């Protein structure tokens, strides 16, 4: 975007003299620690001061990167101030002459390597790719300099605005406003938390770390879709395309003046790339084994939704932004099955899935008593005593809610039947007498009756003679309609000298789900 102003050794010799004098102990420069600090004796209006600036380069922490530092001058040129190298955790430090009343300070990192958060692969910074952070000079007194793909995009916007005639100071102020509005923090001055290394808070640092993890997950999944080697698709590879996209100040998936959409390994960039896609992948990261932060969708979902729904100037007015998870959960209520009759103890089984995870799964009931009023969990697996509920139609509804607030329900309708069938219309009547006439011969006793059930319906009867012998007796059952049927059974009664013998039977009637009623039936037979 900018041509570096060329300086001769003659022009720079005063600067080198001052630095040499300082390094030999001729004066004591201020020191910026992590985060930066400055010697209170140094004045921000007294011209260049010897200061030590500290920062960190992160995609995962970038080791061995070369950080080149410069300060923008009033004519738009960049005055070189020196170089340094990033250490084991991506940290760097440089001592140079900074003019705290001058133009923005540029930190540009090239080279180095990092461990990709999502894939665990070692990623070398591609040739031609750099991480850039621009900060107002006055912020050196209190800021840690942060170089990430997001700080680079903020710098890209500022440089684009400056190329259109704005001063670098005003261009940077506009870019900082836009990115603060989008992310909720300045990506060039908030050190991100490393969510793979331990606890983090749902503050700016935690959210920054989560977005970097989401960007890593996003590019890793692009690579997985094409069966690429782990780490082949990564944020540092995607960054140049994002910078092209933002070259006109708007994320729309197009390079300035080119109607052909930008693509990365077949993925087409869009206005949703940094909104919906990256925040959705950030949620996915929270459920993976790499997440050691203690952060969960519960305490970050609202913030991520706000980023995904951003309508600020970095994005075109259409298409409208959407939540990270535009879909609804899939809900399965596998037991009880719809339309069946149930009794006694039943098992309620429900589960839910969603591409970004299930926040809650709740099973509520109508005309069925559930422990605690409802069942909660994913999956839900519970034994329910239906005898605590009235017999008759009932239903269960499982409602799943994902972390974007989308819901879906599944309902099953069934009938509780804990009512046994009834035995009526026995002939001879219970306690009655069967006396066909004494012939001195054996007689056949035939008993008939009706089995009724208004819920699941009658199924059949079982007969057991209990006196004078204990013998099973065959029975015939004939359905009449859905709620009743007729039955009969016969026994041969031996001749008894025209005396009356009492016979006793146990008649058990069953409905279709094996509720049962038992009738002790007695009849006297004269033979």
Coordinates of C-alpha atoms in Angstrom, one line a residue:
X1 CA 0.0 0.0 0.0
X2 CA 2.8 2.4 0.9
X3 CA 6.2 2.9 -0.4
X4 CA 8.8 3.0 2.3
X5 CA 10.8 6.2 2.3
X6 CA 14.4 5.6 1.5
X7 CA 16.9 6.9 3.9
X8 CA 20.7 7.3 3.3
X9 CA 23.2 6.3 5.9
X10 CA 24.0 10.0 6.2
X11 CA 20.4 10.8 7.0
X12 CA 20.2 8.0 9.6
X13 CA 23.5 8.6 11.3
X14 CA 22.1 10.8 14.1
X15 CA 19.7 8.0 15.0
X16 CA 22.4 5.4 15.0
X17 CA 24.6 7.7 17.1
X18 CA 21.8 8.0 19.7
X19 CA 21.2 4.3 19.8
X20 CA 24.9 3.5 20.1
X21 CA 25.2 6.1 22.9
X22 CA 22.3 4.5 24.7
X23 CA 23.5 1.0 24.4
X24 CA 26.9 2.0 25.8
X25 CA 25.2 3.3 28.9
X26 CA 25.4 7.0 28.0
X27 CA 21.7 7.3 28.9
X28 CA 19.0 5.0 30.3
X29 CA 16.1 4.3 27.9
X30 CA 12.6 3.6 29.2
X31 CA 11.3 0.0 29.2
X32 CA 7.9 -1.4 28.1
X33 CA 7.2 -4.7 29.8
X34 CA 4.4 -7.2 28.9
X35 CA 2.1 -5.3 28.8
X36 CA 4.1 -2.2 28.0
X37 CA 5.1 0.5 30.4
X38 CA 7.2 3.6 29.9
X39 CA 9.5 5.6 32.1
X40 CA 7.3 8.4 33.6
X41 CA 10.2 10.8 33.2
X42 CA 9.9 10.5 29.4
X43 CA 7.7 13.1 27.7
X44 CA 5.3 12.2 24.9
X45 CA 5.9 15.7 23.3
X46 CA 9.7 15.9 23.5
X47 CA 10.4 14.1 20.2
X48 CA 11.9 10.6 19.8
X49 CA 12.5 8.7 23.1
X50 CA 14.4 5.5 23.6
X51 CA 11.8 2.9 24.6
X52 CA 11.4 -0.9 24.8
X53 CA 8.2 -2.2 23.2
X54 CA 6.9 -5.7 23.9
X55 CA 4.4 -7.8 22.1
X56 CA 3.3 -11.3 21.0
X57 CA 2.6 -12.9 17.6
X58 CA -0.2 -15.5 17.7
X59 CA -2.0 -17.8 15.3
X60 CA -0.9 -20.4 17.7
X61 CA 2.2 -18.7 19.3
X62 CA 4.6 -18.0 16.4
X63 CA 8.2 -19.0 17.1
X64 CA 11.1 -17.6 15.2
X65 CA 9.3 -14.9 13.3
X66 CA 11.0 -11.7 12.2
X67 CA 9.3 -8.6 13.5
X68 CA 10.1 -5.4 11.6
X69 CA 9.2 -2.1 13.3
X70 CA 8.6 1.3 11.7
X71 CA 6.8 4.6 12.4
X72 CA 4.6 6.4 9.9
X73 CA 5.8 9.9 9.1
X74 CA 3.6 12.9 8.2
X75 CA 4.2 12.4 4.4
X76 CA 2.9 8.8 4.7
X77 CA 6.3 7.1 4.5
X78 CA 7.5 4.5 7.0
X79 CA 10.6 5.2 9.1
X80 CA 12.4 1.9 9.9
X81 CA 13.1 1.5 13.6
X82 CA 14.6 -2.0 13.7
X83 CA 13.9 -5.7 13.8
X84 CA 13.6 -8.5 16.4
X85 CA 12.6 -12.2 16.6
X86 CA 9.7 -13.9 18.3
X87 CA 10.5 -16.3 21.1
X88 CA 9.2 -19.7 22.2
X89 CA 5.8 -18.4 23.1
X90 CA 5.5 -15.8 20.3
X91 CA 6.8 -13.0 22.5
X92 CA 9.1 -10.3 21.2
X93 CA 10.7 -7.1 22.5
X94 CA 12.5 -4.2 20.8
X95 CA 14.3 -1.1 22.0
X96 CA 14.3 1.8 19.6
X97 CA 13.6 5.5 19.3
X98 CA 9.9 6.1 19.2
X99 CA 8.2 9.4 18.8
X100 CA 5.2 9.2 21.1
X101 CA 3.8 12.4 19.4
X102 CA 4.3 11.0 15.9
X103 CA 2.4 8.8 13.5
X104 CA 1.3 5.2 14.1
X105 CA 3.8 2.4 14.8
X106 CA 3.9 -0.6 12.5
X107 CA 4.9 -4.0 13.6
X108 CA 5.2 -6.6 10.7
X109 CA 6.1 -10.2 11.3
X110 CA 7.3 -12.6 8.6
X111 CA 8.6 -16.1 8.7
X112 CA 8.4 -18.3 11.8
X113 CA 6.2 -21.3 12.6
X114 CA 3.4 -22.2 14.9
X115 CA 1.3 -25.2 16.0
X116 CA -2.1 -25.1 14.4
X117 CA -4.7 -25.1 17.1
X118 CA -7.2 -27.4 15.4
X119 CA -5.0 -29.9 13.6
X120 CA -1.9 -29.9 15.9
X121 CA 0.3 -29.6 12.8
X122 CA 3.3 -27.4 12.5
X123 CA 2.6 -24.5 10.2
X124 CA 5.3 -22.3 8.7
X125 CA 4.3 -18.8 7.8
X126 CA 3.9 -18.8 4.0
X127 CA 6.3 -16.8 1.9
X128 CA 4.7 -13.4 1.2
X129 CA 2.4 -13.6 4.2
X130 CA 2.9 -11.3 7.1
X131 CA 1.1 -10.4 10.4
X132 CA 0.8 -6.7 10.9
X133 CA -0.3 -4.6 13.9
X134 CA -0.7 -0.8 13.7
X135 CA -1.0 1.2 17.0
X136 CA -1.1 4.9 17.8
X137 CA 2.3 5.9 19.0
X138 CA 0.9 7.1 22.3
X139 CA -0.3 3.6 23.1
X140 CA 3.2 2.4 23.6
X141 CA 3.0 3.7 27.1
X142 CA 0.4 1.1 28.1
X143 CA -0.2 -1.4 25.3
X144 CA 1.0 -4.9 24.5
X145 CA 1.4 -5.2 20.7
X146 CA -0.5 -8.1 19.3
X147 CA 0.0 -9.6 15.9
X148 CA -2.7 -12.0 14.7
X149 CA -4.7 -12.5 11.5
X150 CA -7.3 -10.1 13.0
X151 CA -4.8 -7.4 13.7
X152 CA -3.6 -7.7 10.2
X153 CA -7.1 -7.2 8.8
X154 CA -7.5 -4.1 10.9
X155 CA -4.2 -2.9 9.5
X156 CA -5.3 -3.7 6.0
X157 CA -8.4 -1.5 6.4
X158 CA -6.3 1.4 7.7
X159 CA -3.8 1.1 4.9
X160 CA -6.7 0.9 2.4
X161 CA -8.2 4.1 3.8
X162 CA -4.9 5.8 3.8
X163 CA -4.3 4.9 0.1
X164 CA -7.5 6.8 -0.7
X165 CA -6.1 10.0 0.7
X166 CA -6.8 9.9 4.5
X167 CA -4.0 10.5 6.9
X168 CA -2.6 7.4 8.5
X169 CA -3.7 8.6 11.9
X170 CA -7.4 9.1 10.8
X171 CA -7.3 5.9 8.8
X172 CA -6.2 3.9 11.8
X173 CA -8.7 5.6 14.1
X174 CA -11.5 4.6 11.6
X175 CA -10.2 1.0 11.4
X176 CA -9.9 0.7 15.2
X177 CA -13.5 1.9 15.6
X178 CA -14.8 -0.6 13.0
X179 CA -13.0 -3.5 14.6
X180 CA -13.9 -2.6 18.1
X181 CA -17.5 -2.5 16.9
X182 CA -17.2 -5.9 15.3
X183 CA -15.2 -7.8 17.9
X184 CA -15.8 -5.7 21.0
X185 CA -12.0 -5.1 21.4
X186 CA -9.0 -3.8 19.5
X187 CA -7.3 -6.9 17.9
X188 CA -3.9 -5.1 17.9
X189 CA -3.8 -4.4 21.6
X190 CA -5.5 -7.3 23.5
X191 CA -3.3 -10.3 24.1
X192 CA -5.5 -13.4 23.3
X193 CA -5.8 -16.2 25.8
X194 CA -4.3 -19.6 24.8
X195 CA -7.4 -21.8 25.3
X196 CA -5.4 -25.0 24.9
X197 CA -3.2 -24.2 27.9
X198 CA -5.6 -23.7 30.8
X199 CA -8.3 -21.5 32.4
X200 CA -9.6 -18.4 30.7
X201 CA -12.3 -15.9 31.3
X202 CA -15.1 -14.8 28.9
X203 CA -13.5 -11.4 28.6
X204 CA -11.9 -9.8 25.6
X205 CA -8.8 -12.0 25.9
X206 CA -10.8 -15.2 26.2
X207 CA -13.1 -14.3 23.2
X208 CA -10.0 -13.3 21.1
X209 CA -8.4 -16.6 21.8
X210 CA -11.7 -18.4 21.0
X211 CA -12.0 -16.5 17.6
X212 CA -8.5 -17.5 16.7
X213 CA -9.3 -21.1 17.6
X214 CA -12.5 -20.8 15.5
X215 CA -10.5 -19.5 12.5
X216 CA -8.2 -22.5 12.9
X217 CA -11.1 -24.9 13.1
X218 CA -12.7 -23.3 10.1
X219 CA -9.7 -23.6 7.8
X220 CA -8.9 -27.1 9.2
X221 CA -12.4 -28.3 8.2
X222 CA -11.9 -26.9 4.7
X223 CA -8.8 -29.0 4.5
X224 CA -10.6 -32.1 5.9
X225 CA -13.3 -31.8 3.3
X226 CA -10.7 -32.3 0.6
X227 CA -8.6 -34.9 2.6
X228 CA -5.7 -32.5 2.7
X229 CA -2.8 -33.2 5.1
X230 CA -3.3 -31.7 8.5
X231 CA -2.2 -28.1 8.6
X232 CA -2.3 -27.6 4.9
X233 CA -5.3 -25.3 5.1
X234 CA -4.7 -22.9 7.9
X235 CA -5.4 -19.3 9.0
X236 CA -2.1 -18.0 7.7
X237 CA -2.9 -19.4 4.3
X238 CA -6.3 -17.9 4.3
X239 CA -5.2 -14.5 5.5
X240 CA -4.0 -13.1 2.1
X241 CA -7.4 -13.8 0.6
X242 CA -9.1 -12.1 3.5
X243 CA -6.9 -9.1 3.0
X244 CA -7.7 -9.0 -0.7
X245 CA -11.4 -9.2 0.2
X246 CA -11.0 -6.3 2.6
X247 CA -9.0 -4.2 0.1
X248 CA -12.1 -2.2 -0.6
X249 CA -13.0 -1.9 3.1
X250 CA -15.9 -4.5 2.9
X251 CA -16.0 -8.2 3.4
X252 CA -18.1 -9.4 0.5
X253 CA -16.0 -12.3 -0.9
X254 CA -14.7 -10.3 -3.8
X255 CA -11.3 -8.6 -4.5
X256 CA -11.7 -5.0 -5.4
X257 CA -12.8 -4.6 -9.0
X258 CA -13.1 -8.3 -9.6
X259 CA -16.5 -10.0 -9.9
X260 CA -15.2 -13.5 -9.5
X261 CA -15.6 -14.7 -5.9
X262 CA -12.4 -15.5 -3.9
X263 CA -11.9 -19.1 -3.0
X264 CA -9.7 -21.0 -0.6
X265 CA -9.2 -24.7 -1.5
X266 CA -12.6 -24.6 -3.1
X267 CA -14.3 -22.7 -0.3
X268 CA -16.0 -19.6 -1.6
X269 CA -15.5 -16.5 0.6
X270 CA -18.6 -14.7 1.5
X271 CA -19.8 -11.9 3.9
X272 CA -20.5 -14.7 6.4
X273 CA -16.9 -16.1 6.4
X274 CA -15.8 -14.1 9.4
X275 CA -19.2 -13.8 11.0
X276 CA -21.2 -16.9 11.0
X277 CA -18.6 -19.5 9.8
X278 CA -15.8 -18.6 12.2
X279 CA -18.1 -18.1 15.2
X280 CA -19.8 -21.4 14.5
X281 CA -16.4 -23.1 14.4
X282 CA -15.4 -21.4 17.6
X283 CA -18.4 -23.1 19.3
X284 CA -17.2 -26.4 17.8
X285 CA -13.8 -25.8 19.3
X286 CA -15.3 -25.5 22.8
X287 CA -16.5 -29.2 22.6
X288 CA -13.2 -30.6 21.4
X289 CA -10.4 -32.0 23.5
X290 CA -8.1 -29.1 22.7
X291 CA -10.2 -26.8 24.8
X292 CA -8.7 -26.5 28.2
X293 CA -10.0 -23.1 29.0
X294 CA -13.1 -23.9 31.0
X295 CA -15.1 -21.7 28.6
X296 CA -18.3 -23.2 27.3
X297 CA -21.1 -22.2 24.9
X298 CA -23.2 -21.2 27.9
X299 CA -20.8 -18.4 28.9
X300 CA -19.7 -17.3 25.4
X301 CA -22.7 -18.0 23.1
X302 CA -24.2 -14.5 23.5
X303 CA -21.0 -12.8 22.6
X304 CA -20.4 -15.0 19.6
X305 CA -23.9 -14.5 18.4
X306 CA -23.4 -10.7 18.6
X307 CA -20.3 -11.1 16.5
X308 CA -22.0 -13.3 14.0
X309 CA -25.0 -10.9 13.7
X310 CA -22.8 -7.8 13.3
X311 CA -24.1 -5.3 10.7
X312 CA -21.2 -2.9 11.0
X313 CA -19.4 -1.1 8.1
X314 CA -17.0 -4.1 7.5
X315 CA -19.9 -6.0 5.9
X316 CA -22.3 -5.2 3.1
X317 CA -25.9 -4.5 4.0
X318 CA -27.0 -7.8 2.4
X319 CA -27.2 -10.7 2.8
X320 CA -28.4 -10.3 6.3
X321 CA -26.2 -11.8 8.9
X322 CA -27.3 -14.9 10.7
X323 CA -26.6 -16.8 13.9
X324 CA -23.6 -19.2 13.9
X325 CA -26.0 -22.1 13.8
X326 CA -28.9 -21.5 11.3
X327 CA -30.2 -25.0 11.6
X328 CA -32.5 -26.6 14.2
X329 CA -31.7 -29.6 16.3
X330 CA -32.7 -33.2 15.3
X331 CA -34.8 -34.7 18.0
X332 CA -35.6 -38.4 18.5
X333 CA -38.3 -39.6 20.9
X334 CA -37.8 -43.3 20.5
X335 CA -39.9 -44.6 23.4
X336 CA -42.8 -45.0 24.0
X337 CA -43.7 -45.4 20.3
X338 CA -46.7 -43.4 19.0
X339 CA -50.1 -45.1 19.1
X340 CA -49.3 -47.8 21.6
X341 CA -50.9 -48.8 24.9
X342 CA -48.6 -48.8 27.9
X343 CA -49.0 -49.9 31.5
X344 CA -47.0 -50.4 34.7
X345 CA -43.4 -49.2 34.4
X346 CA -42.2 -47.8 31.0
X347 CA -38.9 -46.5 29.8
X348 CA -38.9 -43.0 28.3
X349 CA -36.1 -42.5 25.8
X350 CA -35.2 -39.3 23.9
X351 CA -32.1 -37.8 22.4
X352 CA -31.1 -34.8 20.3
X353 CA -28.2 -33.8 18.0
X354 CA -27.1 -30.6 16.4
X355 CA -24.0 -29.6 14.4
X356 CA -23.0 -27.1 17.2
X357 CA -24.3 -29.1 20.1
X358 CA -27.4 -29.2 22.3
X359 CA -27.9 -26.7 25.1
X360 CA -31.0 -28.4 26.6
X361 CA -33.2 -31.4 26.0
X362 CA -36.4 -31.4 28.1
X363 CA -39.2 -34.0 28.0
X364 CA -42.6 -32.7 29.2
X365 CA -45.8 -34.8 29.6
X366 CA -49.5 -34.4 29.2
X367 CA -51.7 -36.6 31.4
X368 CA -48.7 -38.5 32.6
X369 CA -46.8 -37.8 35.8
X370 CA -43.1 -37.3 35.4
X371 CA -40.6 -37.1 38.3
X372 CA -39.9 -33.5 39.0
X373 CA -42.5 -32.4 36.4
X374 CA -40.1 -33.0 33.5
X375 CA -37.1 -35.0 32.4
X376 CA -33.9 -33.2 31.5
X377 CA -30.6 -34.4 29.9
X378 CA -29.2 -35.6 26.6
X379 CA -30.0 -38.4 26.2
X380 CA -33.0 -38.8 28.4
X381 CA -33.4 -42.3 29.7
X382 CA -35.9 -42.8 32.6
X383 CA -38.2 -45.4 34.0
X384 CA -41.7 -44.0 34.7
X385 CA -44.4 -45.6 36.9
X386 CA -47.6 -45.1 34.8
X387 CA -49.8 -46.3 37.7
X388 CA -49.4 -42.8 39.2
X389 CA -51.2 -41.4 36.1
X390 CA -54.8 -41.7 35.0
X391 CA -55.5 -44.3 32.4
X392 CA -56.4 -42.8 29.0
X393 CA -54.7 -40.8 26.2
X394 CA -51.4 -39.2 27.1
X395 CA -48.4 -37.6 25.4
X396 CA -44.7 -36.8 25.8
X397 CA -42.9 -33.9 24.1
X398 CA -39.1 -33.7 23.8
X399 CA -37.9 -30.2 23.1
X400 CA -34.2 -29.6 22.2
X401 CA -32.6 -26.2 22.1
X402 CA -29.2 -25.6 20.6
X403 CA -26.6 -23.0 21.6
X404 CA -27.9 -20.5 19.0
X405 CA -31.4 -20.6 20.6
X406 CA -33.0 -22.7 17.8
X407 CA -35.5 -25.3 19.0
X408 CA -37.2 -28.3 17.7
X409 CA -39.7 -30.7 19.3
X410 CA -40.9 -34.2 18.9
X411 CA -44.2 -35.6 20.3
X412 CA -45.5 -39.1 20.8
X413 CA -49.1 -39.8 21.6
X414 CA -50.0 -43.0 23.4
X415 CA -52.6 -44.4 25.8
X416 CA -52.0 -45.4 29.4
X417 CA -54.0 -48.6 30.3
X418 CA -53.7 -49.8 33.8
X419 CA -57.4 -50.9 34.0
X420 CA -58.0 -54.7 33.9
X421 CA -60.7 -56.1 31.7
X422 CA -64.1 -57.2 33.0
X423 CA -65.7 -60.7 33.1
X424 CA -69.5 -60.6 32.8
X425 CA -72.6 -62.5 31.6
X426 CA -71.5 -65.9 33.0
X427 CA -73.9 -68.7 32.4
X428 CA -74.6 -70.6 34.5
X429 CA -74.3 -67.6 36.8
X430 CA -71.7 -67.5 39.5
X431 CA -72.9 -69.4 42.5
X432 CA -75.7 -70.9 40.5
X433 CA -76.8 -74.5 39.8
X434 CA -76.6 -76.6 36.7
X435 CA -79.1 -79.5 36.9
X436 CA -79.9 -80.9 33.4
X437 CA -81.8 -83.8 34.9
X438 CA -80.6 -86.9 36.6
X439 CA -79.9 -89.7 34.2
X440 CA -77.3 -91.5 36.1
X441 CA -74.8 -90.7 33.4
X442 CA -71.9 -88.2 33.2
X443 CA -72.9 -84.7 32.0
X444 CA -71.0 -81.9 30.3
X445 CA -70.9 -78.6 32.0
X446 CA -70.4 -75.7 29.6
X447 CA -69.8 -72.2 30.9
X448 CA -70.0 -69.1 28.7
X449 CA -69.3 -65.5 29.4
X450 CA -68.1 -62.1 28.0
X451 CA -64.7 -60.5 28.3
X452 CA -64.7 -56.7 27.9
X453 CA -62.0 -54.0 27.8
X454 CA -62.5 -50.4 26.6
X455 CA -58.9 -49.4 26.3
X456 CA -56.3 -51.8 24.8
X457 CA -59.1 -54.4 24.2
X458 CA -59.7 -58.0 25.4
X459 CA -57.2 -60.7 24.4
X460 CA -58.5 -64.0 26.0
X461 CA -59.1 -66.1 29.1
X462 CA -57.4 -68.8 31.0
X463 CA -59.3 -71.3 33.1
X464 CA -58.1 -73.3 36.0
X465 CA -60.3 -75.8 37.9
X466 CA -59.5 -75.4 41.6
X467 CA -62.0 -77.9 43.1
X468 CA -62.7 -80.7 43.3
X469 CA -59.4 -81.1 41.3
X470 CA -56.7 -78.7 40.3
X471 CA -56.7 -79.0 36.6
X472 CA -56.2 -76.6 33.7
X473 CA -59.2 -76.4 31.4
X474 CA -59.1 -75.4 27.7
X475 CA -61.2 -72.4 26.7
X476 CA -62.4 -70.9 23.5
X477 CA -62.3 -67.1 23.0
X478 CA -64.1 -65.4 20.1
X479 CA -63.7 -61.6 19.5
X480 CA -67.0 -59.8 19.0
X481 CA -65.7 -56.2 18.4
X482 CA -62.7 -54.1 19.5
X483 CA -63.9 -53.9 23.1
X484 CA -65.5 -57.3 23.8
X485 CA -65.5 -61.0 23.1
X486 CA -67.2 -64.2 24.1
X487 CA -65.6 -67.2 25.8
X488 CA -66.6 -70.7 26.8
X489 CA -65.2 -73.8 28.4
X490 CA -66.5 -77.2 29.2
X491 CA -65.8 -80.0 31.7
X492 CA -67.2 -83.5 31.9
X493 CA -68.9 -84.1 35.3
X494 CA -69.1 -87.8 36.3
X495 CA -72.4 -89.3 37.5
X496 CA -72.9 -88.6 41.1
X497 CA -76.1 -90.6 42.0
X498 CA -78.2 -87.5 41.3
X499 CA -76.4 -85.6 44.0
X500 CA -75.1 -82.0 43.6
X501 CA -71.3 -81.4 43.5
X502 CA -69.8 -78.0 43.7
X503 CA -67.2 -77.1 41.1
X504 CA -64.9 -74.1 41.5
X505 CA -62.9 -72.4 38.7
X506 CA -60.4 -69.5 38.5
X507 CA -61.2 -67.5 35.4
X508 CA -58.4 -65.0 34.4
X509 CA -59.2 -62.5 31.7
X510 CA -56.4 -60.6 29.8
X511 CA -56.3 -57.5 27.7
X512 CA -53.8 -57.0 24.9
X513 CA -51.1 -55.6 27.2
X514 CA -51.7 -58.3 29.8
X515 CA -53.6 -56.4 32.4
X516 CA -55.6 -59.1 34.0
X517 CA -58.7 -59.7 36.2
X518 CA -59.3 -62.9 38.1
X519 CA -62.8 -64.2 38.9
X520 CA -63.4 -67.1 41.3
X521 CA -66.4 -68.9 39.7
X522 CA -68.5 -71.5 41.5
X523 CA -71.3 -73.6 40.2
X524 CA -73.2 -76.6 41.5
X525 CA -73.8 -79.5 39.2
X526 CA -76.4 -82.2 39.7
X527 CA -75.6 -85.5 38.0

